[in-house]
Structure formats: C-alpha cells, structure tokens
Coordinates of N, CA and C in Angstrom, one line a residue:
M1 N 109.0 113.9 82.4 CA 108.4 113.5 83.6 C 108.6 112.0 83.9
G2 N 109.1 111.6 85.0 CA 109.3 110.2 85.3 C 108.0 109.5 85.6
R3 N 107.9 108.2 85.2 CA 106.8 107.5 85.5 C 106.9 106.8 86.9
H4 N 108.2 106.4 87.2 CA 108.4 105.8 88.5 C 109.1 106.8 89.4
V5 N 108.9 106.6 90.7 CA 109.4 107.6 91.7 C 110.3 106.8 92.7
F6 N 111.6 107.3 92.8 CA 112.5 106.7 93.8 C 113.0 107.7 94.8
L7 N 113.2 107.3 96.0 CA 113.8 108.1 97.0 C 115.2 107.6 97.3
T8 N 116.1 108.5 97.5 CA 117.4 108.1 97.9 C 117.9 109.0 99.0
G9 N 118.9 108.5 99.8 CA 119.4 109.3 100.9 C 120.1 108.4 101.8
P10 N 120.9 109.0 102.8 CA 121.7 108.1 103.7 C 120.8 107.3 104.6
P11 N 121.3 106.2 105.1 CA 120.5 105.3 106.0 C 120.0 106.2 107.2
G12 N 118.7 105.9 107.6 CA 118.2 106.6 108.8 C 117.7 108.0 108.5
V13 N 117.7 108.4 107.2 CA 117.2 109.8 107.0 C 115.7 109.9 106.9
G14 N 115.0 108.8 106.7 CA 113.5 108.8 106.7 C 112.9 108.4 105.4
K15 N 113.6 107.6 104.6 CA 113.1 107.2 103.3 C 111.9 106.3 103.5
T16 N 112.0 105.3 104.4 CA 110.9 104.3 104.6 C 109.7 105.0 105.2
T17 N 109.9 105.9 106.1 CA 108.8 106.7 106.7 C 108.1 107.4 105.7
L18 N 108.8 108.1 104.8 CA 108.1 108.8 103.7 C 107.3 107.9 102.8
I19 N 107.9 106.7 102.5 CA 107.2 105.7 101.6 C 105.9 105.3 102.3
Q20 N 106.0 105.0 103.6 CA 104.8 104.6 104.3 C 103.7 105.7 104.3
K21 N 104.1 106.9 104.6 CA 103.2 108.0 104.6 C 102.5 108.2 103.2
A22 N 103.4 108.1 102.2 CA 102.9 108.3 100.8 C 101.9 107.2 100.5
S23 N 102.2 105.9 100.9 CA 101.3 104.9 100.5 C 100.0 105.0 101.3
E24 N 100.0 105.5 102.5 CA 98.7 105.8 103.2 C 97.9 106.8 102.5
V25 N 98.5 107.9 102.1 CA 97.8 109.0 101.4 C 97.2 108.4 100.1
L26 N 98.0 107.7 99.3 CA 97.6 107.1 98.0 C 96.4 106.1 98.2
Q27 N 96.6 105.3 99.2 CA 95.6 104.3 99.5 C 94.2 105.0 99.9
S28 N 94.3 106.0 100.7 CA 93.1 106.7 101.1 C 92.4 107.4 100.0
S29 N 93.2 107.7 98.9 CA 92.6 108.4 97.8 C 92.1 107.4 96.7
G30 N 92.2 106.1 97.1 CA 91.6 105.0 96.2 C 92.6 104.4 95.2
V31 N 93.9 104.7 95.4 CA 94.8 104.1 94.5 C 95.1 102.7 94.8
P32 N 95.0 101.7 93.8 CA 95.4 100.4 94.1 C 96.9 100.3 94.4
I33 N 97.3 99.7 95.5 CA 98.7 99.8 95.9 C 99.1 98.5 96.6
D34 N 100.3 98.0 96.3 CA 100.8 96.8 96.9 C 102.3 97.0 97.0
G35 N 103.0 96.1 97.7 CA 104.4 96.1 97.8 C 105.0 95.8 99.1
F36 N 106.2 96.2 99.4 CA 106.8 95.8 100.7 C 107.8 96.9 101.1
Y37 N 108.0 97.0 102.4 CA 109.0 97.9 102.9 C 109.9 97.1 103.9
T38 N 111.0 97.7 104.3 CA 112.0 97.1 105.2 C 111.9 97.8 106.5
Q39 N 111.9 97.1 107.6 CA 111.7 97.7 108.9 C 112.9 97.2 109.8
E40 N 113.4 98.1 110.6 CA 114.5 97.8 111.5 C 113.9 96.8 112.6
V41 N 114.7 95.9 113.1 CA 114.3 95.1 114.2 C 115.2 95.4 115.4
R42 N 114.7 95.8 116.5 CA 115.5 96.2 117.6 C 115.3 95.3 118.8
Q43 N 116.3 95.1 119.6 CA 116.2 94.3 120.8 C 117.1 95.0 121.8
G44 N 116.4 95.4 122.9 CA 117.2 96.0 124.0 C 117.9 97.3 123.5
G45 N 117.2 98.0 122.6 CA 117.7 99.3 122.2 C 118.7 99.3 121.1
R46 N 119.1 98.1 120.6 CA 120.0 98.0 119.5 C 119.5 97.3 118.3
R47 N 119.9 97.7 117.1 CA 119.4 97.1 115.9 C 120.0 95.7 115.7
I48 N 119.1 94.7 115.6 CA 119.6 93.3 115.4 C 119.4 92.8 114.0
G49 N 118.7 93.6 113.2 CA 118.4 93.2 111.8 C 117.3 94.0 111.2
F50 N 116.8 93.4 110.1 CA 115.7 94.0 109.3 C 114.7 92.9 109.0
D51 N 113.4 93.4 108.9 CA 112.3 92.5 108.5 C 111.8 93.1 107.2
V52 N 111.2 92.2 106.3 CA 110.5 92.6 105.2 C 109.0 92.6 105.6
V53 N 108.3 93.7 105.3 CA 106.9 93.7 105.7 C 106.1 94.1 104.4
T54 N 105.1 93.2 104.1 CA 104.3 93.5 102.9 C 103.2 94.5 103.3
L55 N 102.6 95.2 102.3 CA 101.5 96.1 102.6 C 100.3 95.3 103.1
S56 N 100.2 94.0 102.8 CA 99.1 93.2 103.3 C 99.3 92.7 104.7
G57 N 100.5 93.0 105.3 CA 100.7 92.7 106.7 C 101.6 91.5 106.9
A58 N 102.0 90.7 105.9 CA 102.9 89.6 106.1 C 104.3 90.1 106.4
R59 N 105.0 89.4 107.3 CA 106.3 89.8 107.8 C 107.3 88.7 107.9
G60 N 108.5 88.9 107.6 CA 109.5 87.8 107.7 C 110.9 88.5 107.8
P61 N 111.9 87.7 108.3 CA 113.2 88.3 108.4 C 113.9 88.5 107.0
L62 N 114.5 89.7 106.9 CA 115.4 90.0 105.8 C 116.9 89.7 106.2
S63 N 117.2 90.1 107.4 CA 118.6 89.9 107.9 C 118.7 89.9 109.4
R64 N 119.7 89.3 109.9 CA 119.9 89.3 111.4 C 121.4 89.4 111.6
V65 N 121.8 90.1 112.7 CA 123.2 90.2 113.1 C 123.8 88.8 113.3
G66 N 124.9 88.5 112.6 CA 125.6 87.3 112.9 C 124.9 86.0 112.9
S67 N 123.7 85.9 112.4 CA 123.0 84.6 112.3 C 123.7 83.7 111.2
Q68 N 123.5 82.4 111.4 CA 124.1 81.5 110.3 C 123.1 81.3 109.2
P69 N 123.6 81.2 108.0 CA 122.7 80.9 106.9 C 122.1 79.5 107.1
P70 N 121.0 79.2 106.5 CA 120.4 77.8 106.6 C 121.4 76.8 106.0
P71 N 121.5 75.6 106.5 CA 122.4 74.6 106.0 C 122.3 74.4 104.5
G72 N 123.5 74.4 103.8 CA 123.5 74.2 102.4 C 123.3 75.4 101.6
K73 N 123.0 76.6 102.2 CA 122.8 77.8 101.5 C 124.0 78.7 101.6
P74 N 124.3 79.4 100.5 CA 125.5 80.3 100.6 C 125.3 81.4 101.6
E75 N 126.3 81.9 102.2 CA 126.2 83.0 103.1 C 126.2 84.3 102.4
C76 N 125.1 85.1 102.6 CA 125.0 86.4 102.0 C 125.1 87.4 103.1
R77 N 126.2 88.1 103.2 CA 126.4 89.0 104.3 C 126.7 90.4 103.9
V78 N 126.1 91.3 104.6 CA 126.3 92.8 104.5 C 126.8 93.3 105.8
G79 N 128.1 93.6 105.9 CA 128.6 94.0 107.2 C 128.3 92.9 108.3
Q80 N 127.7 93.3 109.4 CA 127.4 92.3 110.4 C 126.1 91.5 110.2
Y81 N 125.4 91.8 109.1 CA 124.1 91.2 108.9 C 124.2 90.0 107.9
V82 N 123.5 88.9 108.3 CA 123.4 87.8 107.4 C 122.0 87.8 106.8
V83 N 121.9 87.8 105.4 CA 120.6 87.9 104.7 C 119.9 86.6 104.6
D84 N 118.7 86.6 104.9 CA 117.8 85.4 104.8 C 117.1 85.4 103.4
L85 N 117.8 84.9 102.4 CA 117.3 85.1 101.0 C 116.0 84.4 100.9
A86 N 115.8 83.2 101.4 CA 114.6 82.4 101.2 C 113.4 83.2 101.8
S87 N 113.5 83.7 103.0 CA 112.5 84.5 103.6 C 112.1 85.7 102.8
F88 N 113.2 86.4 102.4 CA 112.9 87.7 101.6 C 112.2 87.3 100.3
E89 N 112.7 86.3 99.6 CA 112.1 86.0 98.3 C 110.6 85.5 98.4
Q90 N 110.4 84.8 99.5 CA 109.0 84.3 99.7 C 108.0 85.4 99.9
L91 N 108.5 86.5 100.5 CA 107.6 87.6 100.7 C 107.6 88.6 99.5
A92 N 108.8 89.0 99.0 CA 108.9 90.1 98.1 C 108.5 89.6 96.6
L93 N 108.9 88.4 96.3 CA 108.6 88.0 94.9 C 107.2 88.0 94.5
P94 N 106.3 87.4 95.3 CA 104.9 87.3 94.9 C 104.3 88.7 94.7
V95 N 104.7 89.6 95.6 CA 104.2 91.0 95.5 C 104.6 91.6 94.2
L96 N 105.8 91.5 93.8 CA 106.3 92.1 92.5 C 105.6 91.4 91.3
R97 N 105.5 90.0 91.4 CA 104.9 89.3 90.3 C 103.5 89.6 90.1
N98 N 102.8 90.0 91.2 CA 101.4 90.4 91.1 C 101.2 91.8 90.7
A99 N 102.3 92.6 90.7 CA 102.1 94.0 90.3 C 101.8 94.1 88.8
G100 N 100.8 94.8 88.5 CA 100.4 94.9 87.1 C 99.2 95.8 87.1
P101 N 98.7 96.0 85.9 CA 97.6 96.9 85.7 C 96.5 96.5 86.6
S102 N 95.9 97.5 87.2 CA 94.7 97.2 88.0 C 93.5 97.1 87.1
H103 N 92.4 96.7 87.6 CA 91.2 96.5 86.8 C 90.4 97.8 86.7
G104 N 90.8 98.8 87.5 CA 90.1 100.1 87.5 C 90.8 101.0 86.6
P105 N 90.4 102.3 86.6 CA 91.1 103.3 85.8 C 92.4 103.7 86.4
G106 N 93.4 104.1 85.6 CA 94.6 104.5 86.2 C 95.5 103.4 86.5
H107 N 96.7 103.7 86.9 CA 97.8 102.6 87.1 C 97.7 102.2 88.6
S108 N 98.3 101.0 88.8 CA 98.5 100.6 90.2 C 99.9 101.0 90.6
V109 N 100.1 101.1 91.9 CA 101.4 101.5 92.4 C 102.0 100.3 93.2
C110 N 103.3 100.1 93.0 CA 104.0 99.0 93.6 C 105.1 99.6 94.5
I111 N 105.1 99.4 95.8 CA 106.1 99.9 96.7 C 107.3 98.9 96.8
I112 N 108.5 99.4 96.5 CA 109.7 98.5 96.6 C 110.7 99.3 97.5
D113 N 110.7 98.9 98.8 CA 111.6 99.6 99.8 C 112.4 98.5 100.5
E114 N 113.6 98.1 100.1 CA 114.5 99.0 99.3 C 115.1 98.1 98.2
I115 N 115.7 98.8 97.2 CA 116.5 98.0 96.3 C 118.0 98.3 96.7
G116 N 118.5 97.5 97.7 CA 119.8 97.8 98.2 C 120.6 96.5 98.2
K117 N 121.8 96.6 98.9 CA 122.8 95.5 98.8 C 122.2 94.2 99.3
M118 N 121.4 94.2 100.4 CA 120.9 92.9 100.9 C 119.9 92.3 99.9
E119 N 119.0 93.1 99.4 CA 118.0 92.6 98.4 C 118.7 92.1 97.1
L120 N 119.8 92.7 96.7 CA 120.4 92.4 95.4 C 121.2 91.1 95.4
F121 N 121.2 90.4 96.6 CA 121.8 89.0 96.5 C 120.8 88.1 95.8
S122 N 119.6 88.5 95.6 CA 118.6 87.7 95.0 C 118.4 88.0 93.5
Q123 N 118.9 87.0 92.7 CA 118.7 87.2 91.2 C 117.3 87.3 90.8
P124 N 116.4 86.4 91.3 CA 115.0 86.5 91.0 C 114.4 87.9 91.3
F125 N 114.8 88.5 92.4 CA 114.4 89.8 92.8 C 114.8 90.9 91.7
I126 N 116.1 90.8 91.3 CA 116.6 91.7 90.3 C 115.7 91.6 89.0
Q127 N 115.4 90.4 88.6 CA 114.6 90.1 87.4 C 113.2 90.7 87.6
A128 N 112.6 90.4 88.8 CA 111.3 90.9 89.1 C 111.2 92.4 89.1
V129 N 112.2 93.1 89.6 CA 112.2 94.6 89.7 C 112.2 95.1 88.2
R130 N 113.1 94.5 87.4 CA 113.2 95.0 86.0 C 111.8 94.8 85.3
Q131 N 111.3 93.6 85.6 CA 110.0 93.3 85.0 C 108.9 94.3 85.4
T132 N 108.9 94.6 86.7 CA 107.9 95.5 87.2 C 108.0 96.9 86.7
L133 N 109.3 97.4 86.5 CA 109.6 98.7 86.0 C 109.1 98.8 84.5
S134 N 109.1 97.7 83.8 CA 108.7 97.7 82.4 C 107.3 97.3 82.2
T135 N 106.5 97.0 83.2 CA 105.1 96.6 83.1 C 104.3 97.8 82.8
P136 N 103.6 97.9 81.7 CA 102.7 99.0 81.5 C 101.6 99.0 82.5
G137 N 101.2 100.2 83.0 CA 100.1 100.2 83.9 C 100.6 100.1 85.4
T138 N 101.9 100.0 85.6 CA 102.4 100.0 87.0 C 103.4 101.1 87.2
V139 N 103.1 101.8 88.4 CA 104.1 102.9 88.8 C 104.8 102.3 90.0
V140 N 106.1 102.4 90.0 CA 106.9 102.0 91.2 C 107.3 103.2 92.0
L141 N 107.0 103.0 93.3 CA 107.5 104.0 94.3 C 108.5 103.2 95.2
G142 N 109.7 103.6 95.1 CA 110.8 102.8 95.7 C 111.9 103.6 96.4
T143 N 112.8 102.9 97.0 CA 113.9 103.5 97.6 C 115.2 102.9 97.1
I144 N 116.2 103.7 96.9 CA 117.6 103.2 96.5 C 118.6 103.9 97.4
P145 N 119.7 103.2 97.7 CA 120.7 103.8 98.6 C 121.5 104.8 97.8
V146 N 122.2 105.7 98.6 CA 123.1 106.7 98.1 C 124.3 105.9 97.6
P147 N 124.9 106.3 96.4 CA 126.0 105.5 95.9 C 127.2 105.7 96.8
K148 N 127.8 104.6 97.3 CA 129.0 104.7 98.0 C 129.8 103.4 97.8
G149 N 131.1 103.5 97.6 CA 131.9 102.3 97.3 C 131.5 101.9 95.9
K150 N 131.5 100.6 95.7 CA 131.3 100.0 94.4 C 129.8 100.2 94.0
P151 N 129.6 100.8 92.8 CA 128.2 101.0 92.4 C 127.4 99.7 92.3
L152 N 126.2 99.7 92.7 CA 125.3 98.5 92.5 C 124.6 98.6 91.2
A153 N 124.9 97.6 90.3 CA 124.4 97.7 88.9 C 123.0 98.1 88.7
L154 N 122.1 97.4 89.4 CA 120.7 97.6 89.2 C 120.3 99.0 89.7
V155 N 120.9 99.5 90.8 CA 120.6 100.8 91.4 C 121.0 101.9 90.4
E156 N 122.2 101.7 89.8 CA 122.6 102.7 88.8 C 121.7 102.7 87.5
E157 N 121.3 101.5 87.2 CA 120.4 101.3 86.0 C 119.1 102.1 86.3
I158 N 118.6 101.9 87.5 CA 117.3 102.6 87.8 C 117.5 104.1 87.8
R159 N 118.6 104.5 88.5 CA 118.9 106.0 88.6 C 119.0 106.7 87.2
N160 N 119.5 105.9 86.2 CA 119.7 106.5 84.9 C 118.6 106.2 83.9
R161 N 117.5 105.6 84.4 CA 116.4 105.4 83.5 C 115.7 106.7 83.2
P162 N 115.3 106.9 81.9 CA 114.6 108.2 81.6 C 113.2 108.3 82.2
D163 N 112.6 107.1 82.6 CA 111.2 107.2 83.2 C 111.2 107.2 84.7
V164 N 112.4 107.5 85.3 CA 112.5 107.5 86.8 C 112.8 108.9 87.3
K165 N 112.0 109.3 88.3 CA 112.3 110.6 89.0 C 112.9 110.3 90.3
V166 N 114.0 110.8 90.7 CA 114.7 110.5 92.0 C 114.6 111.7 92.9
F167 N 114.1 111.5 94.1 CA 114.1 112.5 95.1 C 115.2 112.2 96.1
S168 N 116.0 113.2 96.4 CA 117.1 113.0 97.4 C 116.5 113.5 98.8
V169 N 116.4 112.6 99.7 CA 115.8 112.9 101.0 C 117.0 113.3 102.0
T170 N 116.8 114.5 102.6 CA 117.7 114.9 103.6 C 117.0 115.2 104.9
K171 N 117.7 115.4 106.0 CA 117.0 115.7 107.3 C 116.3 117.1 107.1
E172 N 116.8 118.0 106.2 CA 116.2 119.3 106.0 C 114.9 119.2 105.3
N173 N 114.9 118.4 104.2 CA 113.7 118.4 103.4 C 112.7 117.3 103.6
R174 N 113.0 116.3 104.5 CA 112.2 115.1 104.6 C 110.7 115.4 105.0
N175 N 110.5 116.5 105.8 CA 109.2 116.8 106.3 C 108.4 117.6 105.2
S176 N 109.0 118.1 104.2 CA 108.3 118.8 103.2 C 108.1 118.1 101.9
L177 N 108.7 116.9 101.7 CA 108.7 116.2 100.4 C 107.4 115.5 100.1
L178 N 106.7 115.1 101.2 CA 105.5 114.2 101.0 C 104.6 114.6 99.9
P179 N 104.1 115.9 99.9 CA 103.2 116.3 98.9 C 103.7 116.2 97.5
D180 N 105.0 116.5 97.3 CA 105.7 116.4 96.0 C 105.7 114.9 95.5
I181 N 106.0 114.0 96.4 CA 106.1 112.6 96.1 C 104.7 112.1 95.7
V182 N 103.7 112.4 96.5 CA 102.3 112.0 96.2 C 101.9 112.5 94.8
T183 N 102.1 113.8 94.6 CA 101.7 114.4 93.3 C 102.4 113.8 92.2
C184 N 103.7 113.5 92.3 CA 104.4 112.9 91.3 C 103.9 111.5 90.9
V185 N 103.6 110.7 92.0 CA 103.0 109.4 91.7 C 101.6 109.5 91.1
Q186 N 100.8 110.4 91.6 CA 99.5 110.5 91.1 C 99.5 111.0 89.6
S187 N 100.4 111.9 89.3 CA 100.4 112.3 87.9 C 101.0 111.2 87.0
S188 N 101.8 110.3 87.5 CA 102.3 109.2 86.7 C 101.1 108.2 86.4
R189 N 100.1 108.2 87.2 CA 99.1 107.2 87.1 C 98.1 107.5 86.0
T190 N 98.1 108.7 85.5 CA 97.0 109.0 84.6 C 97.3 108.6 83.2

C-alpha cells in the first residue's frame, strides 16, 4: 500500500480539479493539509500562463507566454511559456519546508500540483520534494505528467517508489476516482 498518492494523466484531463476536491474533503474531515496547486491563467479566452496558488491563498506567476526572464536570470522555457523561477520558489518552497508531522494524531497531507517540467527547473524544489517524500508523518498528494519524450528524472523516481500509489486519470474515470483517492490518503495517515 503506498503512503503517497499521485495522479497522472494528459494535460487538461482534470488532475488539479481532483486534487482540489480531495483537499476540500480531507480538510472538512479535520486533516491538517497544506501545499500548492497550479492554475491556468486566461485572457480573452486563451491561456497565457500558469499561476502557483497555495492552499493558504497566496498566488504568484509560475509562467507566462513569451515573457522575458528577469535581468541576469537564465531563461527557463517550456514551449511558449517562460517560467518565473523566483516567484515559484518563493511560494512553493516554504510550503514544502513546513510540511511535516502535525501536532495532532495522524499524518499531515502536503499537496504538490504539479511536479512537471516547469517546476523541475528549480533545484531547491527537487530537493524539497525528495525531503517531503521522506519525512515521516507526511503524506504527499500530488500530480505528475504522463511520460512523453525524454523522461523527467524526479518524476520517474517518484513513479517507481515503493511507497507511492499512482492513479491514472482519464476523462472516463475522473468523476469516479475521488472517493478512492480520499480513502487512499486517509488510510496512509493512520
């Protein structure tokens, strides 16, 4: 039985929506939970980038179409998106570093959505994810992309960990997976 739970599936299939619903269910049942998710940013009906949003409500840019990196910073680009590493790290790293055993009974849950190409430009993020996965008393509920092209080292490492259960999200099963995901996370907490 995996301790950590990860969702995988093609872009736009509903991984983030499932993570948000699961975190609401877990929170309402009293589970200590923190973390972040990635949200599309649209302008005039088209996607112009992604924001990082923490569960406490802080928000900042993860990437924008064709924007220039800050002066003196290397350009981290995925397709048409330029990644704002400083903004991402400022929001995501404190959340991961604070993930740890809660003071109450059971484990705390840390949401990491997503561990993908944009996020993996950050070495401190990679270290923080590894650290969080190996912290006793913490259950990670996260998302990873479907393998395509060159494998992403950290994603493959997570996929192959013995303490990770991976759910594949499809358009067919996405509406029925929520109870399984919640049950899996709750049973990991005991």
